[in-house]
Each structure stands twice: as structure tokens, then as C-alpha cells.
Coordinates of C-alpha atoms and ligand atoms in Angstrom, one line a residue:
K1 CA -1.2 -1.1 -8.5
P2 CA 1.7 -0.4 -11.3
T3 CA 2.6 3.0 -12.8
V4 CA 2.3 4.3 -16.1
A5 CA 3.7 8.5 -16.4
I6 CA 3.5 11.0 -18.9
V7 CA 6.7 13.4 -19.6
G8 CA 7.4 15.6 -22.9
R9 CA 7.6 18.7 -22.8
P10 CA 4.7 21.5 -22.6
N11 CA 2.2 21.2 -26.1
V12 CA 2.8 17.8 -27.1
G13 CA -0.4 17.2 -25.4
K14 CA 0.1 14.8 -22.8
S15 CA -3.4 16.1 -21.3
T16 CA -5.2 15.2 -23.5
I17 CA -3.8 11.6 -23.6
F18 CA -3.4 11.1 -20.1
N19 CA -7.2 12.1 -20.2
R20 CA -8.4 10.2 -22.8
I21 CA -6.9 7.0 -21.1
V22 CA -7.8 7.5 -17.7
G23 CA -11.5 8.1 -19.3
E24 CA -14.9 9.2 -17.3
R25 CA -12.5 7.1 -14.4
I26 CA -11.4 11.1 -13.2
S27 CA -15.0 12.4 -12.1
I28 CA -15.8 9.4 -10.0
V29 CA -16.4 11.2 -6.7
E30 CA -18.3 9.7 -3.4
D31 CA -19.9 12.4 -2.6
V32 CA -17.8 13.8 -0.6
P33 CA -18.6 17.5 -2.3
G34 CA -16.4 20.0 -2.7
V35 CA -13.4 18.0 -2.6
T36 CA -12.3 16.7 -5.9
R37 CA -9.2 15.0 -6.9
D38 CA -6.6 16.9 -9.3
R39 CA -6.0 15.8 -12.6
I40 CA -2.7 15.1 -12.3
Y41 CA -3.3 11.7 -10.8
S42 CA -5.4 9.0 -11.7
S43 CA -6.2 5.6 -12.5
G44 CA -6.4 3.6 -15.7
E45 CA -7.2 -0.4 -17.2
W46 CA -6.2 -1.6 -21.1
L47 CA -7.6 -5.7 -21.5
N48 CA -8.1 -6.2 -17.6
Q49 CA -4.6 -4.5 -16.1
Y50 CA -5.5 -2.0 -14.4
F51 CA -2.6 0.9 -13.5
N52 CA -1.8 4.7 -11.5
I53 CA -1.5 7.2 -14.7
I54 CA 0.6 10.9 -13.9
D55 CA 0.3 13.6 -14.9
T56 CA 3.7 14.5 -15.2
G57 CA 3.1 18.2 -17.7
G58 CA 0.4 19.6 -14.7
I59 CA 3.4 19.7 -11.7
E60 CA 3.9 23.3 -12.4
I61 CA 7.8 23.6 -10.5
S62 CA 6.8 27.3 -10.5
D63 CA 9.3 29.6 -11.4
A64 CA 12.2 27.5 -12.3
P65 CA 13.0 27.8 -15.7
F66 CA 12.0 26.1 -18.7
M67 CA 14.2 23.0 -19.2
T68 CA 14.4 22.8 -15.3
Q69 CA 10.8 22.4 -15.5
I70 CA 10.8 19.2 -17.6
R71 CA 13.9 17.9 -16.3
E72 CA 12.4 17.8 -12.9
Q73 CA 9.5 16.1 -14.0
A74 CA 11.3 13.2 -15.7
E75 CA 12.7 13.1 -12.0
I76 CA 9.4 12.3 -10.7
A77 CA 8.7 9.6 -14.3
I78 CA 11.7 7.8 -13.5
D79 CA 10.8 7.9 -9.4
E80 CA 7.3 7.1 -9.7
A81 CA 6.4 4.9 -12.4
D82 CA 6.4 1.3 -13.6
V83 CA 6.9 2.8 -16.8
I84 CA 7.0 5.9 -18.9
I85 CA 5.1 6.9 -21.8
F86 CA 7.4 10.1 -23.6
M87 CA 5.4 12.0 -25.1
T88 CA 6.5 14.1 -28.7
N89 CA 5.2 16.1 -31.3
G90 CA 4.8 14.6 -34.5
R91 CA 3.7 17.8 -36.1
E92 CA 7.0 20.0 -34.7
G93 CA 9.1 17.1 -34.9
L94 CA 12.0 16.7 -32.4
T95 CA 13.6 20.1 -30.7
S96 CA 16.5 20.3 -28.7
A97 CA 13.8 20.0 -25.4
D98 CA 12.5 16.6 -26.2
E99 CA 15.8 15.4 -26.3
E100 CA 17.2 17.4 -23.4
V101 CA 14.4 15.1 -22.1
A102 CA 15.8 11.5 -23.4
K103 CA 19.1 12.2 -21.7
I104 CA 17.6 12.1 -18.2
L105 CA 14.9 9.3 -18.8
Y106 CA 18.4 7.3 -19.8
R107 CA 19.5 7.4 -16.8
S108 CA 16.6 5.4 -14.9
K109 CA 16.0 1.9 -15.5
K110 CA 12.9 2.1 -16.0
P111 CA 10.9 1.3 -19.4
V112 CA 10.2 4.3 -22.2
V113 CA 8.3 4.5 -25.1
V114 CA 8.0 7.5 -27.6
A115 CA 4.2 8.2 -28.2
V116 CA 4.5 11.2 -31.5
N117 CA 0.6 12.4 -31.1
K118 CA -0.7 14.6 -33.6
V119 CA 0.3 11.7 -36.3
D120 CA -3.6 11.9 -37.8
N121 CA -3.1 11.0 -41.1
P122 CA -0.8 8.3 -42.8
D123 CA 1.1 11.1 -45.1
M124 CA 2.7 11.9 -41.6
R125 CA 4.2 9.0 -41.4
D126 CA 7.1 9.7 -42.5
T127 CA 8.4 12.6 -39.7
L128 CA 8.5 9.4 -37.0
Y129 CA 11.8 8.2 -38.5
D130 CA 13.4 11.5 -37.2
F131 CA 12.0 9.6 -33.4
Y132 CA 14.1 7.4 -33.6
A133 CA 17.1 9.4 -32.7
L134 CA 15.8 9.1 -29.3
G135 CA 17.0 6.1 -29.1
F136 CA 13.7 4.0 -26.7
G137 CA 13.3 2.2 -30.0
E138 CA 10.0 2.1 -32.4
P139 CA 7.7 4.7 -31.9
I140 CA 4.1 4.2 -31.7
P141 CA 2.1 7.9 -33.5
I142 CA -1.1 8.4 -32.2
S143 CA -3.5 11.0 -32.2
G144 CA -5.1 12.7 -28.7
S145 CA -8.0 13.8 -30.5
H146 CA -8.1 10.5 -32.3
G147 CA -7.3 8.1 -29.8
L148 CA -5.9 6.7 -31.8
G149 CA -2.6 4.7 -32.1
L150 CA -3.2 4.4 -28.0
G151 CA -4.5 1.0 -27.8
D152 CA -0.7 -0.1 -29.6
L153 CA 0.2 2.5 -27.1
L154 CA -1.1 0.4 -24.1
D155 CA -0.3 -3.0 -25.3
F156 CA 4.0 -1.0 -24.5
V157 CA 2.7 0.2 -21.2
I158 CA 0.8 -3.1 -20.0
E159 CA 3.8 -5.7 -21.4
N160 CA 6.5 -4.1 -19.4
F161 CA 4.4 -3.3 -16.5
P162 CA 7.3 -5.3 -13.2
K163 CA 6.1 -9.2 -13.3
D164 CA 5.7 -10.3 -10.3
E165 CA 4.1 -8.6 -7.5
E166 CA 6.3 -6.6 -5.2
E167 CA 4.1 -6.9 -2.5
D168 CA 4.0 -10.0 -0.8
Y169 CA 3.4 -8.9 3.1
D170 CA 0.8 -11.1 5.3
E171 CA -2.7 -10.6 5.0
D172 CA -2.1 -9.6 8.5
I173 CA -0.2 -7.1 8.4
I174 CA -1.1 -3.3 9.0
K175 CA 0.1 -0.8 6.3
F176 CA -0.1 2.9 7.3
S177 CA 1.1 6.0 6.5
L178 CA 1.2 10.0 7.9
I179 CA 0.1 12.8 5.2
G180 CA -0.2 16.3 5.9
R181 CA 0.9 19.3 4.7
P182 CA 5.7 19.7 5.6
N183 CA 6.4 20.1 9.0
V184 CA 3.3 19.0 10.2
G185 CA 6.0 16.2 11.9
K186 CA 5.3 13.3 10.9
S187 CA 9.2 12.5 10.1
S188 CA 9.3 13.2 13.8
L189 CA 6.3 11.0 14.7
V190 CA 7.3 8.7 13.1
N191 CA 10.6 8.5 14.9
A192 CA 8.8 8.7 18.3
L193 CA 7.8 5.1 16.8
L194 CA 10.1 3.8 15.5
G195 CA 12.7 5.2 18.7
E196 CA 15.9 3.1 17.7
E197 CA 15.4 1.9 15.3
R198 CA 15.4 4.0 12.5
V199 CA 16.1 3.1 9.9
I200 CA 18.1 5.7 7.5
V201 CA 17.4 5.6 3.8
S202 CA 19.4 7.2 1.8
D203 CA 19.7 9.3 -1.4
V204 CA 19.9 7.6 -4.0
A205 CA 18.3 8.5 -6.8
G206 CA 16.5 6.2 -8.5
T207 CA 15.6 5.2 -4.6
T208 CA 13.0 1.8 -5.0
R209 CA 9.3 3.3 -2.6
D210 CA 9.6 -0.1 -1.4
A211 CA 12.9 1.2 0.6
I212 CA 10.8 3.3 3.2
D213 CA 8.2 0.9 4.1
T214 CA 9.1 0.3 7.6
P215 CA 8.9 -2.6 9.6
Y216 CA 6.8 -1.9 13.2
S217 CA 6.4 -3.8 15.4
Y218 CA 4.2 -3.2 18.9
D219 CA 3.2 -5.3 21.7
G220 CA 3.9 -8.6 19.2
K221 CA 2.2 -7.5 16.1
D222 CA 3.8 -6.4 13.3
Y223 CA 3.1 -3.2 11.6
V224 CA 4.5 -1.6 8.3
I225 CA 5.0 2.3 7.9
I226 CA 4.7 3.7 4.4
D227 CA 6.8 6.9 5.5
T228 CA 6.7 10.2 3.0
A229 CA 8.8 12.0 4.4
G230 CA 11.6 9.8 4.7
M231 CA 12.7 10.2 1.3
R232 CA 12.5 13.5 1.4
K233 CA 15.2 14.6 -1.9
K234 CA 17.5 17.2 -0.7
G235 CA 17.7 19.8 -2.7
K236 CA 15.1 18.5 -5.5
V237 CA 13.3 21.6 -6.6
Y238 CA 9.9 19.9 -6.7
E239 CA 10.0 18.7 -3.5
T240 CA 8.3 21.7 -2.4
T241 CA 5.7 21.8 -4.9
E242 CA 3.2 21.5 -3.6
K243 CA 0.8 19.4 -5.8
Y244 CA 4.4 16.8 -5.7
S245 CA 3.7 16.7 -2.4
V246 CA -0.2 15.6 -3.1
L247 CA 1.3 13.2 -5.4
R248 CA 2.9 10.9 -3.3
A249 CA 0.6 11.4 -0.1
L250 CA -2.2 9.8 -3.2
R251 CA 0.8 7.4 -4.0
A252 CA 1.3 6.6 0.3
I253 CA -2.1 6.1 0.4
E254 CA -2.8 3.9 -2.4
R255 CA -0.6 1.3 -0.2
S256 CA -2.5 2.0 2.7
D257 CA -4.7 0.5 5.1
V258 CA -4.6 3.7 7.3
V259 CA -3.9 6.8 7.0
L260 CA -2.5 8.9 9.9
V261 CA -4.2 12.0 8.6
V262 CA -1.4 14.4 10.5
I263 CA -2.7 17.9 12.0
N264 CA -0.2 20.1 13.0
G265 CA -1.6 21.5 16.6
E266 CA -0.3 25.3 17.2
E267 CA -1.0 26.5 13.5
G268 CA -4.9 25.1 13.9
I269 CA -6.1 23.5 10.5
I270 CA -5.6 25.5 7.4
E271 CA -7.6 24.6 3.6
Q272 CA -5.1 22.6 2.6
D273 CA -4.9 20.2 5.7
K274 CA -8.5 19.6 4.8
K275 CA -8.0 18.8 0.7
I276 CA -5.6 15.9 1.7
A277 CA -7.8 14.5 3.7
G278 CA -9.5 14.2 1.9
Y279 CA -7.7 12.1 -0.1
A280 CA -7.4 9.9 2.3
H281 CA -11.2 9.5 2.2
E282 CA -11.9 9.5 -1.5
A283 CA -9.8 6.1 -1.7
G284 CA -11.8 4.4 0.9
R285 CA -8.7 3.8 3.1
A286 CA -8.9 4.1 8.0
I287 CA -8.4 7.3 9.3
V288 CA -7.2 8.8 12.0
I289 CA -7.4 12.1 12.4
V290 CA -3.5 13.0 14.8
V291 CA -3.5 16.2 16.2
N292 CA 0.7 16.6 16.8
K293 CA 2.7 19.1 18.5
W294 CA -0.2 19.5 21.5
D295 CA 3.3 20.1 24.1
A296 CA 3.3 23.2 21.9
V297 CA -0.4 24.3 22.9
E298 CA -1.2 26.6 26.0
K299 CA -4.4 24.2 27.5
D300 CA -7.0 24.4 29.6
E301 CA -9.5 22.1 30.4
K302 CA -10.9 22.6 27.6
T303 CA -8.9 23.9 24.9
M304 CA -8.9 19.3 23.9
K305 CA -12.9 19.8 23.3
E306 CA -11.8 23.2 21.3
F307 CA -9.6 21.9 19.1
E308 CA -11.7 18.2 18.4
Q309 CA -14.9 20.5 17.3
K310 CA -12.9 22.6 15.6
I311 CA -12.0 19.5 13.5
R312 CA -15.5 18.0 13.5
D313 CA -16.6 21.2 12.0
H314 CA -13.5 21.1 9.2
F315 CA -14.0 17.7 8.5
L316 CA -17.7 17.3 8.2
F317 CA -16.9 13.9 5.9
L318 CA -14.2 12.9 8.6
D319 CA -17.0 12.5 11.1
Y320 CA -16.1 8.7 11.7
A321 CA -12.2 9.2 12.3
P322 CA -11.2 8.8 15.6
I323 CA -9.1 12.4 16.7
V324 CA -5.5 11.6 19.0
F325 CA -4.0 14.3 20.2
L326 CA -0.2 13.6 20.9
S327 CA 3.6 15.2 20.5
A328 CA 5.8 14.2 18.7
K329 CA 8.5 15.7 20.5
T330 CA 7.8 14.5 24.6
K331 CA 6.4 11.2 23.5
K332 CA 3.3 12.0 24.8
R333 CA 0.6 10.3 24.5
V334 CA 1.9 8.2 20.8
H335 CA 1.5 5.1 23.0
T336 CA -2.5 5.7 22.0
L337 CA -2.0 5.5 18.5
I338 CA -1.5 2.0 17.3
P339 CA -4.7 0.9 19.0
K340 CA -6.6 3.2 17.2
I341 CA -4.8 2.1 14.5
E342 CA -5.7 -1.2 15.6
I343 CA -9.2 -0.9 15.6
A344 CA -9.9 1.8 12.6
S345 CA -8.6 -1.0 10.8
E346 CA -10.7 -4.0 11.9
N347 CA -13.9 -2.2 10.6
H348 CA -12.5 -1.5 8.0
S349 CA -12.2 -5.1 6.6
M350 CA -15.4 -5.3 9.0
R351 CA -18.8 -7.9 7.7
V352 CA -21.9 -7.7 9.0
I353 CA -23.7 -10.6 9.1
T354 CA -26.6 -10.3 5.8
T355 CA -30.2 -10.5 8.7
V356 CA -28.8 -8.5 10.6
L357 CA -27.9 -5.4 7.9
N358 CA -31.2 -6.5 7.0
D359 CA -33.3 -5.5 10.3
V360 CA -30.7 -2.5 10.8
I361 CA -32.2 -1.6 7.5
M362 CA -36.4 -2.3 8.5
D363 CA -36.0 -0.5 11.7
A364 CA -34.1 2.7 10.2
V365 CA -37.7 2.4 7.5
A366 CA -39.7 2.6 9.4
M367 CA -38.3 5.2 12.0
N368 CA -37.8 7.2 8.9
P369 CA -40.5 6.5 5.7
T370 CA -38.6 6.3 2.5
P371 CA -38.3 9.3 0.2
T372 CA -40.8 10.0 -2.4
D373 CA -40.3 11.8 -5.8
K374 CA -43.0 12.5 -8.3
G375 CA -45.5 10.3 -7.3
Q376 CA -43.4 7.8 -5.9
R377 CA -41.4 5.9 -2.9
L378 CA -38.7 4.3 -2.6
K379 CA -38.8 0.5 -1.6
I380 CA -36.2 -1.3 -0.1
Y381 CA -36.6 -4.4 -0.5
Y382 CA -33.2 -6.2 0.8
A383 CA -28.9 -5.1 1.4
T384 CA -25.8 -7.4 1.6
Q385 CA -22.8 -6.2 2.0
V386 CA -20.4 -6.5 -1.4
A387 CA -16.7 -5.4 -0.4
V388 CA -14.9 -4.9 2.8
K389 CA -12.1 -2.4 2.9
P390 CA -13.8 0.0 2.6
P391 CA -17.1 -1.6 4.3
T392 CA -19.3 -1.6 0.5
F393 CA -23.6 -2.1 0.8
V394 CA -25.6 -2.6 -1.7
I395 CA -29.1 -2.1 -1.7
F396 CA -31.7 -3.2 -4.2
V397 CA -34.4 -0.7 -4.4
N398 CA -36.9 0.1 -6.7
D399 CA -35.2 3.0 -8.8
P400 CA -31.7 4.3 -7.4
E401 CA -32.7 7.6 -9.1
L402 CA -35.4 7.8 -5.3
L403 CA -32.1 7.1 -3.1
H404 CA -32.3 11.0 -2.2
F405 CA -28.4 11.9 -1.1
S406 CA -30.2 13.0 2.4
Y407 CA -31.6 9.7 3.3
K408 CA -28.6 7.3 2.1
R409 CA -26.7 9.3 4.3
F410 CA -29.0 8.7 6.7
L411 CA -29.2 5.2 5.8
E412 CA -25.4 5.4 6.2
N413 CA -25.6 6.9 10.1
R414 CA -28.7 4.1 11.1
I415 CA -25.4 0.9 9.5
R416 CA -22.5 3.0 11.2
D417 CA -24.5 3.6 15.1
A418 CA -25.4 -0.3 14.6
F419 CA -22.1 -1.6 13.4
G420 CA -20.1 1.1 14.9
F421 CA -18.3 1.2 11.8
E422 CA -15.1 3.7 14.1
G423 CA -11.4 5.0 12.0
T424 CA -13.4 3.5 8.5
P425 CA -15.7 5.7 5.5
I426 CA -18.8 2.3 4.1
K427 CA -19.3 2.9 1.0
L428 CA -23.9 2.5 0.2
I429 CA -25.0 2.1 -3.1
A430 CA -28.6 1.5 -4.2
R431 CA -29.0 -1.0 -7.1
P432 CA -31.9 -1.6 -9.1
R433 CA -33.8 -5.1 -8.7
K434 CA -33.6 -6.6 -11.6
Ligands
GDP1 P1 7.3 16.8 9.0 O1 7.7 17.7 7.5 O2 5.8 16.0 8.9 O3 7.9 15.7 8.4 O4 7.6 16.9 9.5 P2 8.8 17.1 11.0 O5 9.0 15.8 11.9 O6 10.9 16.6 9.5 O7 9.4 18.3 12.4 C1 8.7 20.3 11.4 C2 9.1 20.5 12.5 O8 9.0 19.9 14.0 C3 10.5 19.9 13.7 O9 11.4 20.8 14.5 C4 10.3 19.8 14.5 O10 11.5 18.8 15.7 C5 9.0 19.4 15.7 N1 8.5 19.4 15.4 C6 7.9 17.9 15.5 N2 7.0 17.3 16.4 C7 7.0 17.7 17.6 C8 6.4 17.8 18.5 O11 5.0 17.0 19.0 N3 6.3 19.2 19.4 C9 6.7 20.5 19.2 N4 7.1 21.8 19.6 N5 8.5 19.7 17.7 C10 7.6 19.0 16.8

């Protein structure tokens, strides 16, 4: 999917436009209590073209002076986006901060469209002319509060998406990424996997994200490692901000089949780990949990079991993810990782036989009767698998409202028990039978 970024100085209305473009999509969070996406990254659609969208204004670079903030945000847009929406404010007119942003955007080869916000009435159209001076062609008047002009803006955006799909890996090549807090050892683990083959990527501004896709072979099979750690640009202020790391992680997750959630075994689990893992789960990717730095942990025969239990307690929603303990440093057990990735990936695209699925559901219902609500009992007519990556099932029922969370969870678990979906989330959707 192509990516669109919104940049501009504060208070021009970036997040209003972001929310308008994203629409209701943002609140769609599959049954993961407490896990929501940051409101800086989401997806949108226009004329049947789907894209990711980033509100760079939401990436606060704490402590940095005002000008540095907007400059860094513009850099992020250049790094991440295929098309950039440069927002300005028609009421306030052109400001020096706008010109500052423009100067940075000139350096990118990316298509830029200037959106002049808060142009709510025709008299204000004259103010548009000033914005031609930014040098990005015809400015588009919009009104975030009234939702005017968005169509024109999005027309420009989708017309300027890269024409050829940049990704043409074979279907059977598994793409996996490593996510986790800084210093958990992602980079070291990539090194451990690659050994001597490690490709050093240059720090040139505008290095495309494809440059960090590293091909990798194991046991005669090809993989692609989506390596976020290798992309670090030394000296950029925004590299250290949490939201930017999250953004990076989300972009990598989006493009992966399997996500390795890397945890530092020496430090244990902290809240941020949970959040990062939540993104991968929510995105419906296959997941393997990696506990790194296991060499540095003082252990007895119980330590691993205890740590595993801790992970299970913290990541209740990841009960399906296998856990691998290893050391990137000593390379101990690094070889056990790829087989787990294989299993997770295989299950991620598993299709089950419909009759067997229906038998499983019927057995489940016989064992644990469906719930009733206001005198009505949930009736399940038929189940079928509608998608893979992740496996997604639709069950046709009399009334979807009657499928309460706990019963849904029960059915999901029965499906898991029957088919063994280790390493992958599954989705269950109830639909009314027509
Ligand atoms: P990243 O930010 O997640 O990519 O982490 P790095 O790969 O840069 O590693 C951060 C630090 O942890 C470095 O000093 C590594 O040498 C160290 N480290 C990485 N893996 C291991 C490991 O398995 N054991 C130990 N003891 N240290 C490790």
C-alpha cells in the first residue's frame, strides 16, 4: 500500500484532515482490550485505492525547539511517504514557517500537494494566490471543519501514487520483521542470522525502504528480513522519539507475514513491549515472541518456565504465539528461530475444510450451549473460512448481537484446538443469515 504523509506547522488543521480522511476506520480495533493504535498512523481509501496515512504533526519531538520540530516532521514525511500533503492555513496566510517546510520538501523527489485549509467561503479564494509561491503548483483550497475540497485533494494524492507495485517478491517468500524497543538486540539478531552476509546500508537521506529488505536463505528456502534497525539514521533527532519508533514498527509490520516481537530477557517485560506487540496482533500478522539476551540471565531449571509464564500473563492476547529464548550474542538457539517462523507462517495462510469446521462448531455448541439474551438464543447456522493471513471465519447466525465476547472467545479456542493455529491470530466474524 502506498503511504501519504501530512506535514505543516502546528495548528493548520492536520489532525482534522487526518481524521476526515481516515473516517471511521480508526476505531476498528479487534477485540483487544486496551490496545489502540496511535492516532498518527492509519489507513484511508479513495476511489477504491487504499493507502496508509501518517499525521506527522502527531510525532512530537520533545524538547526540540519549534523550528526543529517541524523540520524533523518534514524529514519523516520525506522518508516514509509516497505522496506528501503540505498543509497551510488560508486564514493566517503564508508564514515563514511554511517557507521553512517548503525548503525541506524541495529536496525530496516526492510529489507534494499544498492544501490551503480553512478556506470556508468563496471570498477567501484570493488568499490562495500567495501559496503558489511555495513552488508546488496549484494549491488546493480545503476546509477541514466543513469537509470541503477533500475530493480534489485526494484525487491529486492517488494520481501521484507510484505506478508499479514496488514489491514483487514471490508469494512463497516469507517476509519477516523484528520489532521491539531500542536496544533489545534486533540489529544484533539480524546480524546473527545473516552472519557474514550482512549488508550495510548507507545513511543517505531518502534511502528507500526497499533498500533495507534483506534477502536471507536458510535450509534452501528464501526469506526477506524487513530490517528496521538497520535503517537508523544517526544524528536525526526524531529517531529517538517513541512515536517515530512506533511508526517505523507499524510500517514494518504492515509489510510482514511474520513479526518477531523481540524482548530483552535481561530486563523483563515493560509496558512499551506490550504496546508494540499489540500492534502486531491488531494487524493480524503471524507472531513469534523472541526473548533475547538469554545468555546474560542468571538461571536455574525454573527460570525459563517462569519467564514464559510472565510473558503469558502480560500478553494475554498473544496466547497463540510461540516463544523462543535465544542469544544473538552467543548465537545459542538462534537456529531454532526459523523453524518457528515457518510454522507461524504456514498456519497464517492455512485453509481448513468447511465440513470439518462446521463439525467443530457443532461439537462446541453441543458441549457449551449458545448464550441467550432477552429471551432469544443465539443460533449458529453455518461457518466458513473467508480469508487467510490471518485465517478469518464467518459464522452465519440469527442475530450477531447475541454472540457475546466470551462465547466468541470460546468458539475461537475450539477452532484453535481443532486446527492448531500456532503463531497466528484468527478472526471470527458473525453475520446475520439473510
Ligand atoms: P536494537 O536497538 O534492538 O537493534 O539493539 P542492538 O542490536 O543494537 O543491541 C543493543 C545492545 O545489546 C548492544 O550493546 C548489543 O551488543 C547487546 N546485545 C544484543 N544481543 C545480545 C545478546 O544476546 N546478549 C547480550 N548479552 N547482549 C546483547
